[in-house]
Tab-separated table of N, CA and C in Angstrom:
chain	number	residue	atom	x	y	z
A	1	UNK	N	82.059	-102.623	88.342
A	1	UNK	CA	82.633	-100.979	89.612
A	1	UNK	C	83.919	-100.593	89.000
A	2	UNK	N	83.482	-99.633	87.980
A	2	UNK	CA	84.046	-98.705	87.446
A	2	UNK	C	84.778	-97.970	88.545
A	3	UNK	N	86.142	-97.740	88.083
A	3	UNK	CA	87.094	-96.836	88.653
A	3	UNK	C	87.817	-95.916	88.184
A	4	UNK	N	88.425	-94.478	88.534
A	4	UNK	CA	88.729	-94.011	87.561
A	4	UNK	C	89.701	-92.589	88.376
A	5	UNK	N	90.769	-92.533	87.816
A	5	UNK	CA	91.600	-91.485	88.426
A	5	UNK	C	92.143	-90.803	87.641
A	6	UNK	N	92.236	-89.198	87.718
A	6	UNK	CA	92.693	-88.282	87.013
A	6	UNK	C	93.390	-87.277	87.777
A	7	UNK	N	94.449	-86.718	87.196
A	7	UNK	CA	95.409	-85.570	87.751
A	7	UNK	C	95.013	-84.458	86.290
A	8	UNK	N	94.754	-83.295	86.889
A	8	UNK	CA	94.623	-82.612	85.669
A	8	UNK	C	94.971	-80.978	86.028
A	9	UNK	N	95.975	-80.711	85.451
A	9	UNK	CA	96.242	-79.041	85.895
A	9	UNK	C	95.827	-78.519	85.071
A	10	UNK	N	95.068	-77.123	85.741
A	10	UNK	CA	94.260	-76.786	84.904
A	10	UNK	C	94.620	-75.088	85.270
A	11	UNK	N	94.273	-73.699	84.539
A	11	UNK	CA	94.840	-72.522	84.574
A	11	UNK	C	93.645	-71.375	85.461
A	12	UNK	N	93.330	-72.327	86.317
A	12	UNK	CA	92.364	-71.514	87.720
A	12	UNK	C	93.142	-72.032	88.719
A	13	UNK	N	92.699	-71.017	89.788
A	13	UNK	CA	93.025	-71.294	91.160
A	13	UNK	C	92.556	-72.358	92.205
A	14	UNK	N	93.103	-72.961	92.998
A	14	UNK	CA	92.647	-74.411	93.533
A	14	UNK	C	91.169	-73.277	94.228
A	15	UNK	N	91.246	-72.381	94.645
A	15	UNK	CA	89.770	-71.929	95.232
A	15	UNK	C	88.818	-71.780	94.259
A	16	UNK	N	88.911	-71.041	93.076
A	16	UNK	CA	88.131	-71.265	91.976
A	16	UNK	C	87.441	-72.386	91.421
A	17	UNK	N	88.143	-73.676	91.660
A	17	UNK	CA	87.677	-74.802	91.108
A	17	UNK	C	87.100	-75.691	92.198
A	18	UNK	N	87.676	-75.406	93.144
A	18	UNK	CA	87.047	-75.757	94.896
A	18	UNK	C	85.605	-75.318	94.481
A	19	UNK	N	85.298	-74.044	94.534
A	19	UNK	CA	84.262	-73.275	93.998
A	19	UNK	C	83.041	-73.713	93.091
A	20	UNK	N	83.880	-73.978	91.913
A	20	UNK	CA	82.948	-74.407	90.621
A	20	UNK	C	82.576	-76.012	90.956
A	21	UNK	N	82.959	-76.944	91.607
A	21	UNK	CA	82.822	-77.973	91.922
A	21	UNK	C	81.535	-78.016	92.979
A	22	UNK	N	81.903	-77.285	93.844
A	22	UNK	CA	81.108	-77.370	95.231
A	22	UNK	C	79.659	-76.494	94.823
A	23	UNK	N	79.330	-75.621	93.557
A	23	UNK	CA	78.236	-75.282	93.455
A	23	UNK	C	77.443	-76.003	92.556
A	24	UNK	N	76.949	-77.064	93.659
A	24	UNK	CA	75.809	-78.366	93.456
A	24	UNK	C	74.411	-77.808	92.780
A	25	UNK	N	74.349	-76.989	93.370
A	25	UNK	CA	72.840	-76.299	92.370
A	25	UNK	C	72.860	-75.817	91.230
A	26	UNK	N	74.168	-76.112	90.385
A	26	UNK	CA	73.867	-75.528	88.909
A	26	UNK	C	74.463	-76.445	88.199
A	27	UNK	N	75.097	-77.925	88.529
A	27	UNK	CA	75.298	-79.070	87.732
A	27	UNK	C	74.377	-78.950	86.690
A	28	UNK	N	73.301	-78.630	86.767
A	28	UNK	CA	72.300	-79.368	85.525
A	28	UNK	C	72.546	-78.216	84.537
A	29	UNK	N	72.966	-77.170	84.506
A	29	UNK	CA	73.891	-75.850	83.627
A	29	UNK	C	74.684	-76.490	82.782
A	30	UNK	N	75.641	-77.558	83.078
A	30	UNK	CA	76.648	-77.792	82.298
A	30	UNK	C	77.294	-79.172	82.031
A	31	UNK	N	76.655	-79.883	83.223
A	31	UNK	CA	77.087	-81.108	83.645
A	31	UNK	C	76.348	-82.172	82.693
A	32	UNK	N	77.100	-83.224	81.636
A	32	UNK	CA	76.262	-83.692	81.003
A	32	UNK	C	75.549	-84.662	81.833
A	33	UNK	N	74.480	-85.203	81.394
A	33	UNK	CA	73.582	-86.328	81.517
A	33	UNK	C	72.809	-86.145	83.397
A	34	UNK	N	73.197	-84.425	83.540
A	34	UNK	CA	72.254	-83.985	84.696
A	34	UNK	C	71.148	-83.437	84.607
A	35	UNK	N	70.155	-83.662	84.640
A	35	UNK	CA	68.612	-82.906	84.404
A	35	UNK	C	68.560	-81.775	85.039
A	36	UNK	N	68.707	-82.208	86.831
A	36	UNK	CA	68.510	-81.591	87.795
A	36	UNK	C	69.290	-81.390	89.075
A	37	UNK	N	69.665	-80.921	89.475
A	37	UNK	CA	70.802	-80.588	90.769
A	37	UNK	C	70.015	-80.057	91.962
A	38	UNK	N	70.167	-79.955	93.377
A	38	UNK	CA	69.400	-79.568	94.285
A	38	UNK	C	69.834	-79.963	95.599
A	39	UNK	N	70.367	-78.444	96.149
A	39	UNK	CA	71.043	-79.013	97.876
A	39	UNK	C	69.399	-79.273	98.579
A	40	UNK	N	69.713	-80.190	99.335
A	40	UNK	CA	68.488	-80.565	100.293
A	40	UNK	C	68.954	-80.016	101.590
A	41	UNK	N	69.780	-79.864	102.339
A	41	UNK	CA	70.361	-79.794	103.740
A	41	UNK	C	71.699	-79.245	103.717
A	42	UNK	N	71.893	-78.177	104.514
A	42	UNK	CA	73.408	-77.821	104.752
A	42	UNK	C	73.571	-77.897	106.519
A	43	UNK	N	74.841	-78.194	106.837
A	43	UNK	CA	75.597	-78.331	108.222
A	43	UNK	C	76.753	-78.180	108.324
A	44	UNK	N	77.343	-77.573	109.282
A	44	UNK	CA	78.937	-77.374	109.837
A	44	UNK	C	78.987	-78.261	110.339
A	45	UNK	N	80.335	-79.324	110.224
A	45	UNK	CA	80.861	-79.989	110.956
A	45	UNK	C	82.355	-80.167	111.176
A	46	UNK	N	82.620	-79.251	112.090
A	46	UNK	CA	84.110	-78.931	112.299
A	46	UNK	C	84.473	-78.264	111.137
A	47	UNK	N	85.757	-78.748	110.566
A	47	UNK	CA	86.397	-77.985	109.649
A	47	UNK	C	85.435	-78.160	108.471
A	48	UNK	N	84.568	-78.806	108.224
A	48	UNK	CA	83.893	-78.866	106.969
A	48	UNK	C	82.086	-78.760	106.942
A	49	UNK	N	82.355	-78.330	105.878
A	49	UNK	CA	80.737	-78.075	105.339
A	49	UNK	C	79.838	-79.536	104.953
A	50	UNK	N	78.823	-79.764	105.701
A	50	UNK	CA	78.247	-81.111	105.113
A	50	UNK	C	77.065	-81.024	104.107
A	51	UNK	N	76.771	-81.296	102.875
A	51	UNK	CA	75.647	-81.043	102.067
A	51	UNK	C	75.261	-82.057	101.587
A	52	UNK	N	73.987	-82.046	101.831
A	52	UNK	CA	73.186	-83.336	100.995
A	52	UNK	C	72.324	-83.107	99.729
A	53	UNK	N	72.519	-83.570	98.908
A	53	UNK	CA	72.057	-82.865	97.329
A	53	UNK	C	71.482	-84.376	96.553
A	54	UNK	N	70.738	-83.457	95.982
A	54	UNK	CA	69.776	-84.999	94.852
A	54	UNK	C	70.459	-84.599	93.759
A	55	UNK	N	70.908	-85.234	92.778
A	55	UNK	CA	70.735	-85.182	91.152
A	55	UNK	C	70.112	-85.908	90.492
A	56	UNK	N	69.697	-85.624	89.430
A	56	UNK	CA	68.567	-86.305	88.896
A	56	UNK	C	69.725	-86.495	87.420
A	57	UNK	N	69.821	-87.711	87.434
A	57	UNK	CA	70.948	-88.202	86.127
A	57	UNK	C	70.229	-89.055	85.097
A	58	UNK	N	70.510	-88.985	83.887
A	58	UNK	CA	70.179	-89.920	82.766
A	58	UNK	C	70.193	-89.621	81.435
A	59	UNK	N	69.461	-90.367	80.604
A	59	UNK	CA	69.530	-90.394	79.335
A	59	UNK	C	68.651	-91.177	78.730
A	60	UNK	N	67.827	-90.361	78.204
A	60	UNK	CA	66.826	-90.932	77.292
A	60	UNK	C	65.642	-91.428	78.286
A	61	UNK	N	65.396	-92.751	78.255
A	61	UNK	CA	64.277	-93.495	79.386
A	61	UNK	C	64.995	-94.024	80.705
A	62	UNK	N	66.251	-93.633	80.744
A	62	UNK	CA	67.050	-94.160	81.801
A	62	UNK	C	67.494	-92.877	82.513
A	63	UNK	N	66.269	-92.376	83.752
A	63	UNK	CA	66.416	-91.193	84.590
A	63	UNK	C	66.323	-91.542	86.173
A	64	UNK	N	66.959	-91.414	86.634
A	64	UNK	CA	67.410	-91.861	88.012
A	64	UNK	C	67.509	-90.654	88.862
A	65	UNK	N	67.209	-90.634	90.201
A	65	UNK	CA	67.604	-89.865	91.082
A	65	UNK	C	68.538	-89.923	92.220
A	66	UNK	N	69.763	-89.527	92.804
A	66	UNK	CA	70.372	-89.897	93.509
A	66	UNK	C	70.977	-88.870	94.547
A	67	UNK	N	70.712	-89.275	95.841
A	67	UNK	CA	71.055	-88.368	96.920
A	67	UNK	C	72.449	-88.773	97.572
A	68	UNK	N	73.184	-87.893	97.721
A	68	UNK	CA	74.451	-87.799	98.357
A	68	UNK	C	74.832	-86.880	99.498
A	69	UNK	N	75.909	-87.616	99.978
A	69	UNK	CA	76.533	-86.153	101.166
A	69	UNK	C	77.508	-86.179	100.286
A	70	UNK	N	78.345	-84.689	100.663
A	70	UNK	CA	79.251	-84.058	100.052
A	70	UNK	C	79.405	-83.379	101.366
A	71	UNK	N	81.115	-83.756	101.604
A	71	UNK	CA	81.929	-82.916	102.745
A	71	UNK	C	82.741	-81.716	101.589
A	72	UNK	N	82.785	-80.712	102.357
A	72	UNK	CA	83.336	-79.555	101.392
A	72	UNK	C	84.232	-78.942	102.662
A	73	UNK	N	85.327	-79.457	102.475
A	73	UNK	CA	86.723	-78.906	103.468
A	73	UNK	C	86.469	-77.277	103.527
A	74	UNK	N	86.573	-76.715	104.493
A	74	UNK	CA	86.723	-75.255	104.760
A	74	UNK	C	87.904	-74.825	104.079
A	75	UNK	N	88.863	-75.548	103.852
A	75	UNK	CA	90.426	-75.082	103.558
A	75	UNK	C	90.147	-74.781	101.895
A	76	UNK	N	89.028	-75.602	101.612
A	76	UNK	CA	89.045	-75.173	100.432
A	76	UNK	C	90.221	-76.435	99.054
A	77	UNK	N	90.513	-77.278	99.760
A	77	UNK	CA	91.560	-78.611	99.314
A	77	UNK	C	90.907	-79.462	98.817
A	78	UNK	N	89.596	-80.007	99.347
A	78	UNK	CA	88.958	-81.265	99.097
A	78	UNK	C	87.505	-81.759	99.159
A	79	UNK	N	86.884	-82.451	98.400
A	79	UNK	CA	85.592	-82.582	98.427
A	79	UNK	C	85.711	-84.067	97.970
A	80	UNK	N	85.237	-84.528	99.254
A	80	UNK	CA	84.584	-86.279	99.208
A	80	UNK	C	82.891	-86.586	99.198
A	81	UNK	N	82.510	-87.461	98.456
A	81	UNK	CA	80.904	-87.839	97.909
A	81	UNK	C	80.742	-88.927	98.275
A	82	UNK	N	79.921	-89.776	98.747
A	82	UNK	CA	79.362	-90.497	99.123
A	82	UNK	C	77.636	-90.746	98.872
A	83	UNK	N	77.274	-91.899	97.918
A	83	UNK	CA	76.044	-91.825	97.838
A	83	UNK	C	75.119	-92.484	99.157
A	84	UNK	N	73.933	-91.720	99.295
A	84	UNK	CA	73.061	-91.918	100.655
A	84	UNK	C	71.856	-92.996	99.828
A	85	UNK	N	71.285	-92.595	98.516
A	85	UNK	CA	70.177	-93.325	98.243
A	85	UNK	C	70.262	-93.105	96.643
A	86	UNK	N	69.753	-94.038	96.156
A	86	UNK	CA	69.271	-93.982	94.227
A	86	UNK	C	69.632	-95.260	93.660
A	87	UNK	N	70.411	-95.310	92.487
A	87	UNK	CA	70.999	-96.492	91.790
A	87	UNK	C	72.274	-96.679	92.161
A	88	UNK	N	73.018	-96.390	93.111
A	88	UNK	CA	73.926	-96.726	93.807
A	88	UNK	C	74.221	-97.859	94.308
A	89	UNK	N	75.006	-99.445	93.799
A	89	UNK	CA	75.136	-99.985	95.586
A	89	UNK	C	76.043	-98.956	96.166
A	90	UNK	N	77.233	-98.289	95.782
A	90	UNK	CA	77.884	-97.589	96.456
A	90	UNK	C	78.956	-96.488	95.357
A	91	UNK	N	78.934	-95.496	95.975
A	91	UNK	CA	79.858	-94.579	95.217
A	91	UNK	C	80.661	-93.623	95.878
A	92	UNK	N	81.885	-93.566	95.794
A	92	UNK	CA	82.940	-92.768	96.364
A	92	UNK	C	83.563	-91.637	95.168
A	93	UNK	N	83.573	-90.586	95.656
A	93	UNK	CA	83.965	-90.043	95.002
A	93	UNK	C	84.838	-88.810	95.388
A	94	UNK	N	86.033	-88.391	95.053
A	94	UNK	CA	86.863	-87.262	95.575
A	94	UNK	C	87.731	-86.622	94.616
A	95	UNK	N	87.298	-84.993	95.211
A	95	UNK	CA	88.204	-84.419	94.704
A	95	UNK	C	89.354	-83.895	95.399
A	96	UNK	N	90.817	-83.741	94.909
A	96	UNK	CA	91.725	-83.018	96.034
A	96	UNK	C	92.036	-81.677	94.628
A	97	UNK	N	92.278	-80.746	95.481
A	97	UNK	CA	92.621	-79.272	94.795
A	97	UNK	C	93.830	-79.019	95.127
A	98	UNK	N	95.251	-78.922	94.712
A	98	UNK	CA	96.426	-78.534	95.023
A	98	UNK	C	96.927	-77.205	94.269
A	99	UNK	N	97.602	-76.019	95.180
A	99	UNK	CA	97.578	-75.094	94.332
A	99	UNK	C	99.311	-75.282	93.876
A	100	UNK	N	99.094	-74.662	92.273
A	100	UNK	CA	100.657	-75.134	91.951
A	100	UNK	C	101.476	-73.491	91.995
A	101	UNK	N	100.585	-72.337	91.767
A	101	UNK	CA	100.864	-71.299	91.482
A	101	UNK	C	99.863	-70.101	91.839
A	102	UNK	N	99.805	-68.729	91.798
A	102	UNK	CA	98.674	-67.887	91.714
A	102	UNK	C	98.146	-67.990	90.918
A	103	UNK	N	97.997	-68.858	89.934
A	103	UNK	CA	97.036	-68.942	88.531
A	103	UNK	C	96.931	-70.092	88.444
A	104	UNK	N	97.414	-71.562	88.847
A	104	UNK	CA	97.164	-72.467	88.183
A	104	UNK	C	97.060	-73.568	89.488
A	105	UNK	N	96.538	-74.506	89.115
A	105	UNK	CA	96.063	-75.718	90.462
A	105	UNK	C	96.522	-77.154	89.867
A	106	UNK	N	96.507	-78.170	90.585
A	106	UNK	CA	96.314	-79.529	90.182
A	106	UNK	C	95.029	-79.905	90.837
A	107	UNK	N	94.118	-80.886	89.803
A	107	UNK	CA	92.559	-81.302	90.391
A	107	UNK	C	93.315	-82.674	90.556
A	108	UNK	N	93.072	-83.353	91.443
A	108	UNK	CA	92.865	-84.803	91.667
A	108	UNK	C	91.869	-85.228	92.045
A	109	UNK	N	91.195	-86.508	91.174
A	109	UNK	CA	90.226	-86.847	91.211
A	109	UNK	C	89.759	-88.178	90.760
A	110	UNK	N	89.223	-88.711	91.820
A	110	UNK	CA	88.900	-90.286	92.007
A	110	UNK	C	87.245	-90.651	92.014
A	111	UNK	N	86.743	-91.931	91.485
A	111	UNK	CA	85.534	-92.438	91.804
A	111	UNK	C	85.540	-93.711	91.452
A	112	UNK	N	84.928	-94.095	92.017
A	112	UNK	CA	84.807	-95.645	92.421
A	112	UNK	C	82.878	-96.044	92.269
A	113	UNK	N	82.356	-97.043	91.534
A	113	UNK	CA	80.805	-96.680	91.776
A	113	UNK	C	80.224	-98.057	91.477
A	114	UNK	N	79.110	-98.531	91.681
A	114	UNK	CA	78.411	-99.746	91.205
A	114	UNK	C	77.032	-99.498	91.394
A	115	UNK	N	76.337	-99.497	89.981
A	115	UNK	CA	75.227	-99.185	90.092
A	115	UNK	C	74.061	-100.558	90.491
A	116	UNK	N	73.094	-100.442	91.039
A	116	UNK	CA	72.229	-101.316	91.486
A	116	UNK	C	71.477	-101.556	90.095
A	117	UNK	N	70.995	-101.243	88.993
A	117	UNK	CA	70.167	-101.208	88.109
A	117	UNK	C	71.140	-102.029	87.293
A	118	UNK	N	70.785	-103.285	87.175
A	118	UNK	CA	72.084	-104.293	86.055
A	118	UNK	C	72.362	-103.714	84.392
A	119	UNK	N	71.224	-103.233	84.246
A	119	UNK	CA	71.671	-102.953	82.591
A	119	UNK	C	72.298	-101.476	82.366
A	120	UNK	N	71.793	-100.528	83.336
A	120	UNK	CA	72.506	-99.496	83.440
A	120	UNK	C	73.964	-99.725	83.972
A	121	UNK	N	74.114	-100.252	84.713
A	121	UNK	CA	75.365	-100.759	85.140
A	121	UNK	C	76.712	-101.515	84.069
A	122	UNK	N	76.064	-102.314	83.418
A	122	UNK	CA	76.542	-102.944	82.200
A	122	UNK	C	76.717	-101.977	81.060
A	123	UNK	N	75.900	-101.206	80.640
A	123	UNK	CA	76.081	-99.637	79.785
A	123	UNK	C	77.272	-98.848	80.352
A	124	UNK	N	77.277	-98.292	81.668
A	124	UNK	CA	78.114	-97.664	82.332
A	124	UNK	C	79.520	-98.248	82.242
A	125	UNK	N	79.922	-99.293	82.220
A	125	UNK	CA	80.788	-100.410	82.328
A	125	UNK	C	81.582	-100.043	81.060
A	126	UNK	N	80.988	-100.620	80.130
A	126	UNK	CA	81.181	-100.246	78.674
A	126	UNK	C	81.575	-99.049	78.272
A	127	UNK	N	80.990	-97.929	78.870
A	127	UNK	CA	81.054	-96.668	78.005
A	127	UNK	C	81.455	-95.686	79.297
A	128	UNK	N	82.501	-95.968	80.488
A	128	UNK	CA	82.608	-95.122	81.634
A	128	UNK	C	83.467	-94.368	81.047
A	129	UNK	N	84.736	-94.534	80.394
A	129	UNK	CA	85.949	-93.883	79.989
A	129	UNK	C	85.532	-92.971	79.450
A	130	UNK	N	84.398	-93.136	78.045
A	130	UNK	CA	84.124	-91.852	77.363
A	130	UNK	C	83.345	-90.867	78.193
A	131	UNK	N	82.209	-91.246	79.028
A	131	UNK	CA	81.554	-90.624	79.477
A	131	UNK	C	82.261	-89.787	80.785
A	132	UNK	N	83.222	-90.454	81.471
A	132	UNK	CA	84.147	-89.797	82.660
A	132	UNK	C	84.916	-88.438	81.358
A	133	UNK	N	85.633	-88.634	80.583
A	133	UNK	CA	86.538	-87.735	80.097
A	133	UNK	C	85.382	-86.642	79.674
A	134	UNK	N	84.305	-87.004	79.646
A	134	UNK	CA	83.213	-85.682	78.690
A	134	UNK	C	82.595	-84.911	80.142
A	135	UNK	N	82.462	-85.876	81.446
A	135	UNK	CA	82.523	-84.860	82.653
A	135	UNK	C	83.742	-83.970	82.739
A	136	UNK	N	84.897	-84.364	83.048
A	136	UNK	CA	86.015	-83.732	83.082
A	136	UNK	C	86.120	-82.608	82.298
A	137	UNK	N	85.535	-82.935	80.844
A	137	UNK	CA	85.843	-81.645	80.077
A	137	UNK	C	84.821	-80.804	80.267
A	138	UNK	N	83.466	-81.189	80.777
A	138	UNK	CA	82.624	-80.275	81.128
A	138	UNK	C	82.683	-79.279	82.420
A	139	UNK	N	83.360	-79.748	83.144
A	139	UNK	CA	84.122	-78.755	84.523
A	139	UNK	C	85.038	-78.050	83.720
A	140	UNK	N	85.980	-78.322	83.357
A	140	UNK	CA	87.082	-77.105	82.499
A	140	UNK	C	86.046	-76.604	81.707
A	141	UNK	N	85.404	-76.766	80.750
A	141	UNK	CA	84.699	-75.817	79.978
A	141	UNK	C	83.749	-74.656	80.699
A	142	UNK	N	83.437	-75.516	81.858
A	142	UNK	CA	82.591	-74.424	82.682
A	142	UNK	C	83.318	-73.477	83.435
A	143	UNK	N	84.928	-74.069	84.291
A	143	UNK	CA	85.505	-72.855	84.273
A	143	UNK	C	86.000	-71.489	83.448
A	144	UNK	N	86.419	-72.378	82.062
A	144	UNK	CA	86.511	-71.124	81.087
A	144	UNK	C	85.476	-70.204	80.885
A	145	UNK	N	84.082	-70.634	81.069
A	145	UNK	CA	82.997	-69.619	80.867
A	145	UNK	C	83.089	-68.689	81.699
A	146	UNK	N	82.662	-69.159	83.145
A	146	UNK	CA	82.865	-68.025	84.303
A	146	UNK	C	84.032	-67.611	84.614
A	147	UNK	N	85.015	-68.003	84.432
A	147	UNK	CA	86.711	-67.463	84.857
A	147	UNK	C	86.880	-66.614	83.610
C-alpha cells in the first residue's frame, strides 16, 4: 500500500498546472510508463467536470490498462482520481493547486494505492519512491516545455 505526499512550489500559475494535469489525452507524450491515454467520457456535475479515462501503463512485459474517474474542479483548485477498473485494488490520487502569486503556485499531491497483481505490487512497493519522483519530474519538465 504505497502512500506518498508531496508539496512542490513551481514557477507556473495554478491554472497552468491544473490544465497540464487535466490534459489526460497527452500523458503518453511525457509521463514515464504511460503507453497510451484516452478520455472515454465526460460530463458536468455541479462545479466539477467528471472524466472517465483509460491509461495504459507498463514496462517491458508488464502492461496494464486501468480506467479511472477524474473529478476536475471548475475553479481549477483540485483534481481527484479514483480507479474504476484495472490492476488496482484501489487507487486514490488528489492534486491541489494553490496560488502563491501571479507566476507561482504550490502543488499538493497525494497518492495511495494497492495493485491486484502480486508481483507488480511487490515491485512497485520496492521502487515506488524512485518512480514517484520520476513522475513528479515529468510533470514539471512538461510545464517547462509547454509554458
